[in-house]
Amino acid sequence: MRDFVDITEIDRNIIEHLFEMSDMIINRHMHIRKNNILDGKNIILAFFEPSTRTRLSFEIAVKRLGADALTVVGEEAVSLSKGESFGDTLRMFDILGDLLVLRHKYDGAAKYAAEMVKIPVINAGDGKNQHPTQAIIDLYTVYKRLGQIDGLNYAVVGDLRYARTAHSFLLALTHFEPKNVYLVSPPQLKPSESLIAELRERGLQFYLSENLEEVIDMVDVIYVTRIQKERFPDPEEYEKVKGSYRLTYEMIKNRKDIIVLHPLPRVDELDTRIDNTQAAAYFDQVRNAVPVRMSVVAWSAGVEL
Amino acid sequence: MSKKELKVSRIKNGTVIDHIPAGRAMEVLRILKITGKEGFMVLIAMNVYSKKLKGKKDIIKIEGKFLSDKETAAISLVAPTATINIIKDGEVKEKKGVKAPTLVEGILKCPNPVCVSRIERENISSKFIKVSENPLTYKCVYCGTRIEESDIPKYLNM
C-alpha cells in the first residue's frame, strides 16, 4: 500500500505503469461497469474544499473498483466544525477506512495526513500546493493525443502562483524530457521562487514569459489555468488580472497540430469556440479522469489489475 | 597575554561560541533567549579579526550556561561557521563545530501562511530538509516553501 501525495515522489516508471493500467481499464471497459477488485474496502473521500470533477470522478472510480465510497464533504460534515482537530479527524478516518482520498485548503495537508495515518493517502488537492492525480490525467491525455510526452514544447498559461494543477503538471514534466516549457503569466501570478528553484534543480528547461502570443507558435501543448480568485489575499489584485491571458479561437485556428488542456472549471480564460475544434483536449481530460483515478486508487491500495 | 590574544575575560564554567559570522551575535543571543536579565555573565565581542574566517567574526562567552541540542541546531542555521567550546574548571573540555542538520524539526516557522504546519490549534511541528549547503537553504517538507540563509533568522521559531 502506497501514498500518492507528492508528484515529485511518483517517478516515471510509476507514471508509465499508471498509463498502462489506464489503457487496460479502457480497453476492457472496466471504467463503465462494476468490478470486484477492491470488494469490501471502505474508501473515505474527505473533501474539505469544494470540488465537482475530482470528487465525482473519484467516487465513480472507487465504485467501479468495487469498493464502498464513504464521502465527507465540507468541514461541517465532520466534527471539525465542533472544534475537533484535523489530527483527530484523521485518526478516526484511519480506524474506519482502508484508504483516504483527501482534499484540503491547507498546503501540505495530504503529506501531514500521510504521516498521521497508516492507511494509504491520495492527495486530491492541497491548497495551492499540488494536485498529483490531475497531473497524471493531464499527462495521460497528452500521451493519448500526441503519442509522446518527451520532445514536445509546452506552454503553461495563467495563474502559475496559485494554481495547484499547474504546479503538479510542471513537476510531473520533470520526470520526462520535454523540449522547452514556457511559463506564461502576468507578473503578479508568476511561479513562486520556491517552485522556480525546484524546477531548475530538477533540470526542467523553462522560460518565463508574459506574452502568450509570443510563444503560441512554438508549442505543441497549451495548458491553460483559471485565475484562482479564492486564493488571492487581496481582492483588488484579482480584479487587476482577471480576464488577462485569454486563449481565443483566432490564436489557434491555423494550428492543426496543437492541443489545448485545461483542468476545468474555466471562467473566461478559454474561448468556448475552441470547444468544437480538434485542439480541445479538456473534455478528454474529464473523460480520462475515471480510468486514471481507478489506476491510482488500485496502485495505492497495492492491487494489480 | 600576547598582543595577538583577544582581550576578553576567561570564563570558568560555561560555553564559548566562537567564529560566529560577523554581525550575527545578537541572533545567537536571541536563540538562547539571553537578554542580560538572566544573571549569567555574558561577554560579547563583535567584528573582531578571525584568521580562520579570513575576516571579521563575533564571539560570545557565557558563564554557567550549556547548550541544548535544539539550541545548537538553531545556532548552526544562523551561524554555520561557529565553533562551540565547553569550558569546565577553566579548561576547554570539548570543542566542536556546528553542522546545519539535514532535517530541522520545530525550529523554523514556514513562511507560507497557509502551510498545514501553520494551523495554530493543530500544533504540528514544522519540518524542513536541507536542499543546499551554500547558500544554506531549507525546504518545508509539507508545502515545499524554501528559506534561504539570509532569511533564516526571520523564521526562527525558538
Tab-separated table of C-alpha atoms in Angstrom:
chain	number	residue	atom	x	y	z
A	1	MET	CA	0.000	0.000	0.000
A	2	ARG	CA	1.395	3.354	-1.016
A	3	ASP	CA	0.665	7.049	-0.571
A	4	PHE	CA	0.085	9.232	-3.591
A	5	VAL	CA	0.611	12.725	-2.207
A	6	ASP	CA	3.544	14.367	-3.965
A	7	ILE	CA	4.121	14.147	-7.724
A	8	THR	CA	7.885	14.538	-7.294
A	9	GLU	CA	7.875	11.188	-5.469
A	10	ILE	CA	5.956	9.438	-8.266
A	11	ASP	CA	8.694	8.573	-10.751
A	12	ARG	CA	8.485	7.996	-14.487
A	13	ASN	CA	8.217	4.194	-14.138
A	14	ILE	CA	5.189	4.524	-11.893
A	15	ILE	CA	3.589	7.111	-14.185
A	16	GLU	CA	4.064	4.848	-17.209
A	17	HIS	CA	2.719	1.919	-15.207
A	18	LEU	CA	-0.371	4.000	-14.384
A	19	PHE	CA	-0.750	4.772	-18.115
A	20	GLU	CA	-0.657	1.021	-18.882
A	21	MET	CA	-3.242	0.339	-16.167
A	22	SER	CA	-5.461	3.120	-17.547
A	23	ASP	CA	-5.151	1.702	-21.079
A	24	MET	CA	-6.118	-1.715	-19.754
A	25	ILE	CA	-9.127	-0.317	-17.881
A	26	ILE	CA	-10.344	1.470	-21.032
A	27	ASN	CA	-9.687	-1.490	-23.376
A	28	ARG	CA	-11.556	-3.865	-21.058
A	29	HIS	CA	-14.344	-1.298	-20.458
A	30	MET	CA	-13.715	-1.631	-16.723
A	31	HIS	CA	-14.470	2.064	-16.198
A	32	ILE	CA	-18.072	1.712	-17.311
A	33	ARG	CA	-19.081	-1.295	-15.194
A	34	LYS	CA	-18.589	-2.505	-11.654
A	35	ASN	CA	-15.576	-4.731	-10.897
A	36	ASN	CA	-14.674	-6.672	-7.755
A	37	ILE	CA	-11.080	-5.545	-7.462
A	38	LEU	CA	-11.465	-3.727	-4.129
A	39	ASP	CA	-14.541	-5.581	-2.918
A	40	GLY	CA	-15.259	-4.968	0.778
A	41	LYS	CA	-12.897	-1.998	1.130
A	42	ASN	CA	-14.052	1.290	2.651
A	43	ILE	CA	-12.559	4.258	0.854
A	44	ILE	CA	-13.068	7.602	2.559
A	45	LEU	CA	-13.385	10.583	0.242
A	46	ALA	CA	-12.862	13.583	2.518
A	47	PHE	CA	-13.361	16.811	0.587
A	48	PHE	CA	-12.939	19.774	2.903
A	49	GLU	CA	-12.851	22.162	-0.056
A	50	PRO	CA	-15.368	22.471	-2.901
A	51	SER	CA	-14.932	20.041	-5.778
A	52	THR	CA	-17.062	18.779	-8.633
A	53	ARG	CA	-14.982	16.906	-11.209
A	54	THR	CA	-12.399	15.495	-8.843
A	55	ARG	CA	-14.916	14.281	-6.265
A	56	LEU	CA	-17.308	12.815	-8.815
A	57	SER	CA	-14.587	11.034	-10.752
A	58	PHE	CA	-13.028	9.634	-7.560
A	59	GLU	CA	-16.448	8.434	-6.399
A	60	ILE	CA	-17.094	6.720	-9.711
A	61	ALA	CA	-13.547	5.282	-9.793
A	62	VAL	CA	-13.892	3.842	-6.278
A	63	LYS	CA	-17.310	2.345	-7.033
A	64	ARG	CA	-16.135	0.871	-10.351
A	65	LEU	CA	-13.315	-0.845	-8.448
A	66	GLY	CA	-15.947	-2.462	-6.239
A	67	ALA	CA	-15.132	-0.559	-3.029
A	68	ASP	CA	-17.550	1.410	-0.893
A	69	ALA	CA	-17.122	5.168	-1.262
A	70	LEU	CA	-17.752	6.997	2.015
A	71	THR	CA	-17.927	10.656	1.109
A	72	VAL	CA	-17.461	13.514	3.553
A	73	VAL	CA	-17.989	16.974	2.086
A	74	GLY	CA	-17.120	20.198	3.905
A	75	GLU	CA	-15.838	20.707	7.425
A	76	GLU	CA	-19.398	20.973	8.729
A	77	ALA	CA	-19.984	17.319	7.761
A	78	VAL	CA	-17.498	16.112	10.350
A	79	SER	CA	-16.724	17.286	13.858
A	80	LEU	CA	-14.145	19.827	12.661
A	81	SER	CA	-16.930	22.388	12.854
A	82	LYS	CA	-17.471	21.360	16.509
A	83	GLY	CA	-13.844	22.109	17.248
A	84	GLU	CA	-12.337	18.652	16.672
A	85	SER	CA	-8.760	18.880	15.453
A	86	PHE	CA	-7.746	17.838	11.959
A	87	GLY	CA	-5.366	15.351	13.589
A	88	ASP	CA	-8.194	13.630	15.493
A	89	THR	CA	-10.367	13.584	12.378
A	90	LEU	CA	-7.539	11.829	10.541
A	91	ARG	CA	-7.181	9.264	13.353
A	92	MET	CA	-10.879	8.499	13.019
A	93	PHE	CA	-10.512	8.011	9.242
A	94	ASP	CA	-7.555	5.721	9.916
A	95	ILE	CA	-9.626	3.458	12.144
A	96	LEU	CA	-12.719	3.341	9.946
A	97	GLY	CA	-11.295	3.367	6.435
A	98	ASP	CA	-8.966	1.330	4.228
A	99	LEU	CA	-7.802	4.249	2.088
A	100	LEU	CA	-8.188	8.032	2.328
A	101	VAL	CA	-8.676	10.435	-0.561
A	102	LEU	CA	-8.204	13.944	0.835
A	103	ARG	CA	-8.828	17.448	-0.406
A	104	HIS	CA	-7.965	20.252	1.977
A	105	LYS	CA	-7.468	24.021	1.839
A	106	TYR	CA	-4.061	23.945	3.554
A	107	ASP	CA	-0.837	23.372	1.586
A	108	GLY	CA	0.814	20.144	2.704
A	109	ALA	CA	-2.339	18.729	4.355
A	110	ALA	CA	-2.091	15.433	2.446
A	111	LYS	CA	1.541	14.972	3.414
A	112	TYR	CA	0.680	15.601	7.056
A	113	ALA	CA	-2.214	13.136	6.769
A	114	ALA	CA	0.109	10.524	5.276
A	115	GLU	CA	2.362	10.915	8.316
A	116	MET	CA	-0.554	10.627	10.712
A	117	VAL	CA	-2.394	7.581	9.358
A	118	LYS	CA	-1.407	4.036	8.470
A	119	ILE	CA	-3.841	3.670	5.569
A	120	PRO	CA	-2.722	4.960	2.135
A	121	VAL	CA	-3.479	8.608	1.403
A	122	ILE	CA	-4.222	10.035	-2.034
A	123	ASN	CA	-3.901	13.789	-2.413
A	124	ALA	CA	-6.963	15.167	-4.204
A	125	GLY	CA	-5.647	18.740	-3.960
A	126	ASP	CA	-3.974	20.504	-1.040
A	127	GLY	CA	-4.400	24.278	-1.061
A	128	LYS	CA	-2.302	25.902	-3.775
A	129	ASN	CA	0.342	23.199	-3.487
A	130	GLN	CA	-0.350	20.101	-5.584
A	131	HIS	CA	-2.990	18.039	-7.335
A	132	PRO	CA	-0.981	14.967	-8.365
A	133	THR	CA	-3.787	12.770	-9.745
A	134	GLN	CA	-4.793	15.637	-12.064
A	135	ALA	CA	-1.195	15.758	-13.310
A	136	ILE	CA	-1.384	12.062	-14.257
A	137	ILE	CA	-4.683	12.701	-16.076
A	138	ASP	CA	-3.103	15.665	-17.910
A	139	LEU	CA	-0.023	13.732	-18.993
A	140	TYR	CA	-2.106	10.717	-19.974
A	141	THR	CA	-4.236	12.990	-22.153
A	142	VAL	CA	-1.122	14.385	-23.880
A	143	TYR	CA	0.207	10.847	-24.346
A	144	LYS	CA	-3.076	9.588	-25.850
A	145	ARG	CA	-3.437	12.593	-28.141
A	146	LEU	CA	0.157	13.041	-29.323
A	147	GLY	CA	1.663	9.612	-28.629
A	148	GLN	CA	4.501	11.025	-26.524
A	149	ILE	CA	5.400	13.399	-23.711
A	150	ASP	CA	9.127	13.695	-24.367
A	151	GLY	CA	10.375	16.084	-27.031
A	152	LEU	CA	7.315	18.325	-27.099
A	153	ASN	CA	7.113	22.067	-26.430
A	154	TYR	CA	4.692	23.172	-23.736
A	155	ALA	CA	3.161	26.475	-22.625
A	156	VAL	CA	1.609	26.597	-19.172
A	157	VAL	CA	-0.515	29.715	-19.038
A	158	GLY	CA	-2.331	31.835	-16.471
A	159	ASP	CA	-2.136	31.516	-12.736
A	160	LEU	CA	1.216	29.927	-12.039
A	161	ARG	CA	1.360	31.194	-8.467
A	162	TYR	CA	-1.834	29.760	-7.016
A	163	ALA	CA	-2.966	27.003	-9.430
A	164	ARG	CA	-2.005	23.656	-7.914
A	165	THR	CA	-2.826	21.887	-11.184
A	166	ALA	CA	-0.146	23.938	-12.963
A	167	HIS	CA	2.364	23.201	-10.180
A	168	SER	CA	1.752	19.455	-10.365
A	169	PHE	CA	1.789	19.425	-14.158
A	170	LEU	CA	5.155	21.216	-14.235
A	171	LEU	CA	6.644	18.996	-11.541
A	172	ALA	CA	5.335	15.900	-13.343
A	173	LEU	CA	7.017	17.087	-16.557
A	174	THR	CA	10.359	16.993	-14.742
A	175	HIS	CA	10.132	13.177	-14.832
A	176	PHE	CA	10.139	13.376	-18.650
A	177	GLU	CA	12.212	15.118	-21.286
A	178	PRO	CA	10.102	17.910	-22.747
A	179	LYS	CA	11.898	20.107	-25.257
A	180	ASN	CA	11.012	23.573	-23.966
A	181	VAL	CA	8.471	24.717	-21.428
A	182	TYR	CA	7.161	28.290	-21.451
A	183	LEU	CA	5.644	29.633	-18.249
A	184	VAL	CA	3.296	32.406	-19.325
A	185	SER	CA	1.678	34.623	-16.710
A	186	PRO	CA	1.210	38.223	-15.621
A	187	PRO	CA	3.912	39.403	-13.205
A	188	GLN	CA	1.615	39.030	-10.161
A	189	LEU	CA	0.980	35.373	-10.976
A	190	LYS	CA	4.485	34.192	-11.755
A	191	PRO	CA	5.546	30.936	-10.108
A	192	SER	CA	6.930	31.294	-6.598
A	193	GLU	CA	10.687	31.422	-6.115
A	194	SER	CA	10.427	28.041	-4.380
A	195	LEU	CA	8.783	26.430	-7.410
A	196	ILE	CA	11.253	28.024	-9.827
A	197	ALA	CA	14.156	26.698	-7.733
A	198	GLU	CA	12.586	23.233	-7.610
A	199	LEU	CA	12.025	23.109	-11.396
A	200	ARG	CA	15.567	24.335	-12.022
A	201	GLU	CA	17.083	21.756	-9.681
A	202	ARG	CA	15.070	19.026	-11.342
A	203	GLY	CA	16.518	20.004	-14.709
A	204	LEU	CA	13.449	21.373	-16.484
A	205	GLN	CA	14.301	23.620	-19.443
A	206	PHE	CA	11.889	26.521	-18.986
A	207	TYR	CA	11.431	30.156	-19.917
A	208	LEU	CA	9.313	32.798	-18.207
A	209	SER	CA	7.117	34.945	-20.434
A	210	GLU	CA	4.343	37.488	-20.028
A	211	ASN	CA	3.066	37.255	-23.577
A	212	LEU	CA	1.028	34.286	-24.763
A	213	GLU	CA	1.072	35.329	-28.433
A	214	GLU	CA	4.861	35.422	-28.335
A	215	VAL	CA	5.119	31.686	-27.592
A	216	ILE	CA	1.996	30.205	-29.154
A	217	ASP	CA	3.618	29.320	-32.480
A	218	MET	CA	6.420	27.464	-30.723
A	219	VAL	CA	4.385	24.995	-28.693
A	220	ASP	CA	2.589	21.677	-29.175
A	221	VAL	CA	0.624	21.755	-25.927
A	222	ILE	CA	-1.031	24.734	-24.218
A	223	TYR	CA	-2.091	24.180	-20.623
A	224	VAL	CA	-4.475	26.950	-19.579
A	225	THR	CA	-5.401	27.562	-15.946
A	226	ARG	CA	-8.102	29.574	-14.257
A	227	ILE	CA	-7.137	32.634	-12.245
A	228	GLN	CA	-7.660	31.356	-8.687
A	229	LYS	CA	-9.847	34.107	-7.219
A	230	GLU	CA	-10.330	32.226	-3.933
A	231	ARG	CA	-6.578	32.132	-3.210
A	232	PHE	CA	-5.860	35.842	-3.732
A	233	PRO	CA	-5.013	37.510	-0.430
A	234	ASP	CA	-6.121	40.862	-1.874
A	235	PRO	CA	-9.359	41.107	-3.971
A	236	GLU	CA	-8.017	44.229	-5.715
A	237	GLU	CA	-5.095	42.237	-7.089
A	238	TYR	CA	-7.573	39.720	-8.520
A	239	GLU	CA	-9.528	42.483	-10.261
A	240	LYS	CA	-6.308	43.676	-11.917
A	241	VAL	CA	-5.502	40.346	-13.570
A	242	LYS	CA	-8.852	38.629	-14.176
A	243	GLY	CA	-9.557	38.205	-17.850
A	244	SER	CA	-5.913	38.508	-18.821
A	245	TYR	CA	-4.239	35.675	-20.731
A	246	ARG	CA	-7.328	34.570	-22.541
A	247	LEU	CA	-6.827	31.918	-25.208
A	248	THR	CA	-9.023	32.754	-28.188
A	249	TYR	CA	-10.105	30.743	-31.205
A	250	GLU	CA	-8.238	33.159	-33.502
A	251	MET	CA	-4.971	32.407	-31.729
A	252	ILE	CA	-5.065	28.711	-32.571
A	253	LYS	CA	-7.304	28.391	-35.628
A	254	ASN	CA	-4.366	27.891	-38.002
A	255	ARG	CA	-2.647	25.349	-35.782
A	256	LYS	CA	-3.822	21.858	-36.715
A	257	ASP	CA	-1.207	20.141	-34.573
A	258	ILE	CA	-1.714	21.889	-31.253
A	259	ILE	CA	-3.673	20.639	-28.258
A	260	VAL	CA	-5.248	22.714	-25.500
A	261	LEU	CA	-5.527	21.390	-21.959
A	262	HIS	CA	-7.467	22.898	-19.076
A	263	PRO	CA	-8.131	21.194	-15.742
A	264	LEU	CA	-11.514	22.993	-15.544
A	265	PRO	CA	-13.565	24.732	-14.286
A	266	ARG	CA	-12.964	27.645	-16.643
A	267	VAL	CA	-14.196	31.182	-16.267
A	268	ASP	CA	-13.322	33.328	-19.291
A	269	GLU	CA	-9.720	32.338	-19.969
A	270	LEU	CA	-10.679	29.796	-22.611
A	271	ASP	CA	-12.772	30.770	-25.630
A	272	THR	CA	-15.770	28.404	-25.927
A	273	ARG	CA	-15.352	28.499	-29.733
A	274	ILE	CA	-12.316	26.252	-29.249
A	275	ASP	CA	-14.566	23.517	-27.813
A	276	ASN	CA	-15.519	22.086	-31.193
A	277	THR	CA	-12.029	22.113	-32.674
A	278	GLN	CA	-9.511	19.277	-32.821
A	279	ALA	CA	-7.327	21.243	-30.432
A	280	ALA	CA	-9.709	20.957	-27.484
A	281	ALA	CA	-8.409	18.206	-25.228
A	282	TYR	CA	-10.006	19.371	-21.990
A	283	PHE	CA	-13.081	17.187	-22.281
A	284	ASP	CA	-10.704	14.259	-22.931
A	285	GLN	CA	-9.146	15.129	-19.579
A	286	VAL	CA	-12.590	14.786	-17.953
A	287	ARG	CA	-13.147	11.510	-19.844
A	288	ASN	CA	-9.776	10.137	-18.751
A	289	ALA	CA	-10.324	11.087	-15.114
A	290	VAL	CA	-12.199	7.927	-14.090
A	291	PRO	CA	-9.841	5.319	-15.624
A	292	VAL	CA	-6.747	7.195	-14.439
A	293	ARG	CA	-8.120	7.631	-10.901
A	294	MET	CA	-9.112	3.930	-10.890
A	295	SER	CA	-5.456	3.168	-11.691
A	296	VAL	CA	-4.174	5.448	-8.939
A	297	VAL	CA	-6.573	4.045	-6.308
A	298	ALA	CA	-5.712	0.441	-7.279
A	299	TRP	CA	-1.963	1.214	-7.278
A	300	SER	CA	-2.220	2.957	-3.938
A	301	ALA	CA	-4.190	0.049	-2.482
A	302	GLY	CA	-1.433	-2.265	-3.694
A	303	VAL	CA	-3.611	-4.129	-6.186
A	304	GLU	CA	-2.629	-5.088	-9.727
A	305	LEU	CA	-5.350	-5.201	-12.358
B	1	MET	CA	48.763	37.912	27.398
B	2	SER	CA	50.385	38.248	23.992
B	3	LYS	CA	49.446	41.050	21.642
B	4	LYS	CA	47.534	38.650	19.366
B	5	GLU	CA	45.295	37.309	22.133
B	6	LEU	CA	41.848	38.696	22.367
B	7	LYS	CA	41.233	40.945	25.365
B	8	VAL	CA	38.090	39.214	26.603
B	9	SER	CA	37.924	37.670	30.091
B	10	ARG	CA	38.077	33.905	30.506
B	11	ILE	CA	35.110	32.011	31.882
B	12	LYS	CA	35.345	29.144	34.376
B	13	ASN	CA	32.292	27.008	33.597
B	14	GLY	CA	30.142	27.622	30.586
B	15	THR	CA	30.201	27.930	26.820
B	16	VAL	CA	32.232	29.888	24.307
B	17	ILE	CA	30.651	30.267	20.884
B	18	ASP	CA	33.428	31.290	18.531
B	19	HIS	CA	33.666	32.010	14.787
B	20	ILE	CA	30.150	33.423	14.574
B	21	PRO	CA	29.833	35.303	11.255
B	22	ALA	CA	30.324	38.997	11.956
B	23	GLY	CA	27.144	40.760	12.981
B	24	ARG	CA	25.194	37.638	13.955
B	25	ALA	CA	25.996	37.529	17.685
B	26	MET	CA	22.690	39.158	18.539
B	27	GLU	CA	20.825	36.475	16.551
B	28	VAL	CA	22.630	33.808	18.560
B	29	LEU	CA	21.699	35.557	21.818
B	30	ARG	CA	18.101	35.719	20.646
B	31	ILE	CA	18.129	31.936	20.014
B	32	LEU	CA	19.496	31.393	23.510
B	33	LYS	CA	16.873	33.787	24.885
B	34	ILE	CA	19.615	35.735	26.630
B	35	THR	CA	18.545	39.276	27.343
B	36	GLY	CA	21.063	40.084	30.060
B	37	LYS	CA	18.483	39.789	32.825
B	38	GLU	CA	19.127	36.085	33.480
B	39	GLY	CA	22.116	36.705	35.681
B	40	PHE	CA	24.680	34.863	33.512
B	41	MET	CA	27.956	36.640	32.902
B	42	VAL	CA	27.887	37.193	29.151
B	43	LEU	CA	30.816	38.537	27.146
B	44	ILE	CA	30.232	39.575	23.580
B	45	ALA	CA	32.872	40.558	21.075
B	46	MET	CA	31.780	41.736	17.679
B	47	ASN	CA	33.648	42.328	14.447
B	48	VAL	CA	36.990	41.010	15.683
B	49	TYR	CA	39.542	39.674	13.190
B	50	SER	CA	39.484	35.912	12.525
B	51	LYS	CA	42.313	34.125	10.751
B	52	LYS	CA	40.060	31.100	10.205
B	53	LEU	CA	37.263	33.098	8.599
B	54	LYS	CA	39.760	35.418	6.861
B	55	GLY	CA	37.785	38.392	8.058
B	56	LYS	CA	35.659	39.534	10.955
B	57	LYS	CA	33.822	37.344	13.439
B	58	ASP	CA	31.742	37.584	16.604
B	59	ILE	CA	32.377	35.676	19.859
B	60	ILE	CA	30.049	35.014	22.780
B	61	LYS	CA	31.168	33.671	26.171
B	62	ILE	CA	28.503	32.648	28.660
B	63	GLU	CA	29.309	31.696	32.219
B	64	GLY	CA	27.114	28.958	33.718
B	65	LYS	CA	25.243	28.000	30.557
B	66	PHE	CA	25.492	24.840	28.450
B	67	LEU	CA	23.584	24.467	25.186
B	68	SER	CA	20.786	22.013	24.436
B	69	ASP	CA	20.792	20.061	21.137
B	70	LYS	CA	17.921	22.227	19.898
B	71	GLU	CA	19.836	25.419	20.679
B	72	THR	CA	22.953	24.052	18.945
B	73	ALA	CA	20.885	23.105	15.862
B	74	ALA	CA	19.324	26.568	15.740
B	75	ILE	CA	22.744	28.256	16.078
B	76	SER	CA	24.011	26.162	13.149
B	77	LEU	CA	21.303	27.735	10.997
B	78	VAL	CA	22.278	31.361	11.641
B	79	ALA	CA	25.991	30.790	12.253
B	80	PRO	CA	27.084	27.773	10.183
B	81	THR	CA	30.793	28.561	10.778
B	82	ALA	CA	30.504	28.676	14.585
B	83	THR	CA	32.530	26.507	16.939
B	84	ILE	CA	31.293	25.668	20.400
B	85	ASN	CA	33.727	25.274	23.282
B	86	ILE	CA	32.509	23.760	26.520
B	87	ILE	CA	34.525	25.096	29.434
B	88	LYS	CA	34.787	23.284	32.766
B	89	ASP	CA	37.038	24.430	35.618
B	90	GLY	CA	38.628	26.939	33.290
B	91	GLU	CA	39.653	24.250	30.749
B	92	VAL	CA	38.257	23.533	27.300
B	93	LYS	CA	36.612	20.130	27.798
B	94	GLU	CA	35.064	19.864	24.339
B	95	LYS	CA	35.382	21.788	21.122
B	96	LYS	CA	33.047	21.138	18.240
B	97	GLY	CA	31.927	22.763	15.038
B	98	VAL	CA	28.258	23.085	14.268
B	99	LYS	CA	26.739	21.482	11.216
B	100	ALA	CA	23.414	22.560	9.822
B	101	PRO	CA	21.229	19.434	10.211
B	102	THR	CA	19.738	17.650	7.194
B	103	LEU	CA	16.314	17.691	8.863
B	104	VAL	CA	15.205	20.534	11.130
B	105	GLU	CA	12.111	19.948	13.235
B	106	GLY	CA	10.215	22.569	15.222
B	107	ILE	CA	12.904	25.246	14.828
B	108	LEU	CA	11.858	27.135	11.704
B	109	LYS	CA	8.422	28.566	11.023
B	110	CYS	CA	7.181	28.030	7.465
B	111	PRO	CA	6.918	31.401	5.656
B	112	ASN	CA	3.776	30.165	3.858
B	113	PRO	CA	0.797	31.325	5.970
B	114	VAL	CA	-1.428	28.573	4.531
B	115	CYS	CA	1.005	25.720	5.165
B	116	VAL	CA	-0.534	22.945	7.242
B	117	SER	CA	2.268	23.406	9.793
B	118	ARG	CA	0.930	26.919	10.479
B	119	ILE	CA	-2.527	25.851	11.701
B	120	GLU	CA	-2.244	27.085	15.273
B	121	ARG	CA	-4.697	24.776	17.003
B	122	GLU	CA	-3.211	21.641	15.374
B	123	ASN	CA	0.205	22.162	16.965
B	124	ILE	CA	2.022	20.484	14.060
B	125	SER	CA	5.791	20.591	14.378
B	126	SER	CA	7.373	22.226	11.324
B	127	LYS	CA	9.825	20.111	9.312
B	128	PHE	CA	12.447	21.392	6.905
B	129	ILE	CA	15.011	19.499	4.865
B	130	LYS	CA	18.310	20.962	3.747
B	131	VAL	CA	18.450	21.363	-0.038
B	132	SER	CA	21.636	23.425	-0.319
B	133	GLU	CA	24.714	23.889	1.829
B	134	ASN	CA	25.945	27.122	0.274
B	135	PRO	CA	23.910	29.246	0.482
B	136	LEU	CA	22.243	27.302	3.257
B	137	THR	CA	18.692	26.609	2.067
B	138	TYR	CA	15.875	24.630	3.656
B	139	LYS	CA	12.622	23.390	2.152
B	140	CYS	CA	9.362	22.809	4.038
B	141	VAL	CA	8.583	19.086	3.959
B	142	TYR	CA	4.851	19.816	3.794
B	143	CYS	CA	4.428	22.614	1.252
B	144	GLY	CA	7.835	22.938	-0.449
B	145	THR	CA	8.391	26.598	0.518
B	146	ARG	CA	12.085	27.407	0.746
B	147	ILE	CA	14.012	29.558	3.207
B	148	GLU	CA	17.408	30.872	2.150
B	149	GLU	CA	20.247	31.587	4.561
B	150	SER	CA	19.668	35.339	4.684
B	151	ASP	CA	16.019	34.819	5.702
B	152	ILE	CA	16.613	32.097	8.285
B	153	PRO	CA	16.809	34.470	11.315
B	154	LYS	CA	13.400	35.868	10.329
B	155	TYR	CA	11.773	32.433	10.530
B	156	LEU	CA	13.449	31.027	13.627
B	157	ASN	CA	10.756	29.800	15.939
B	158	MET	CA	12.622	29.478	19.228
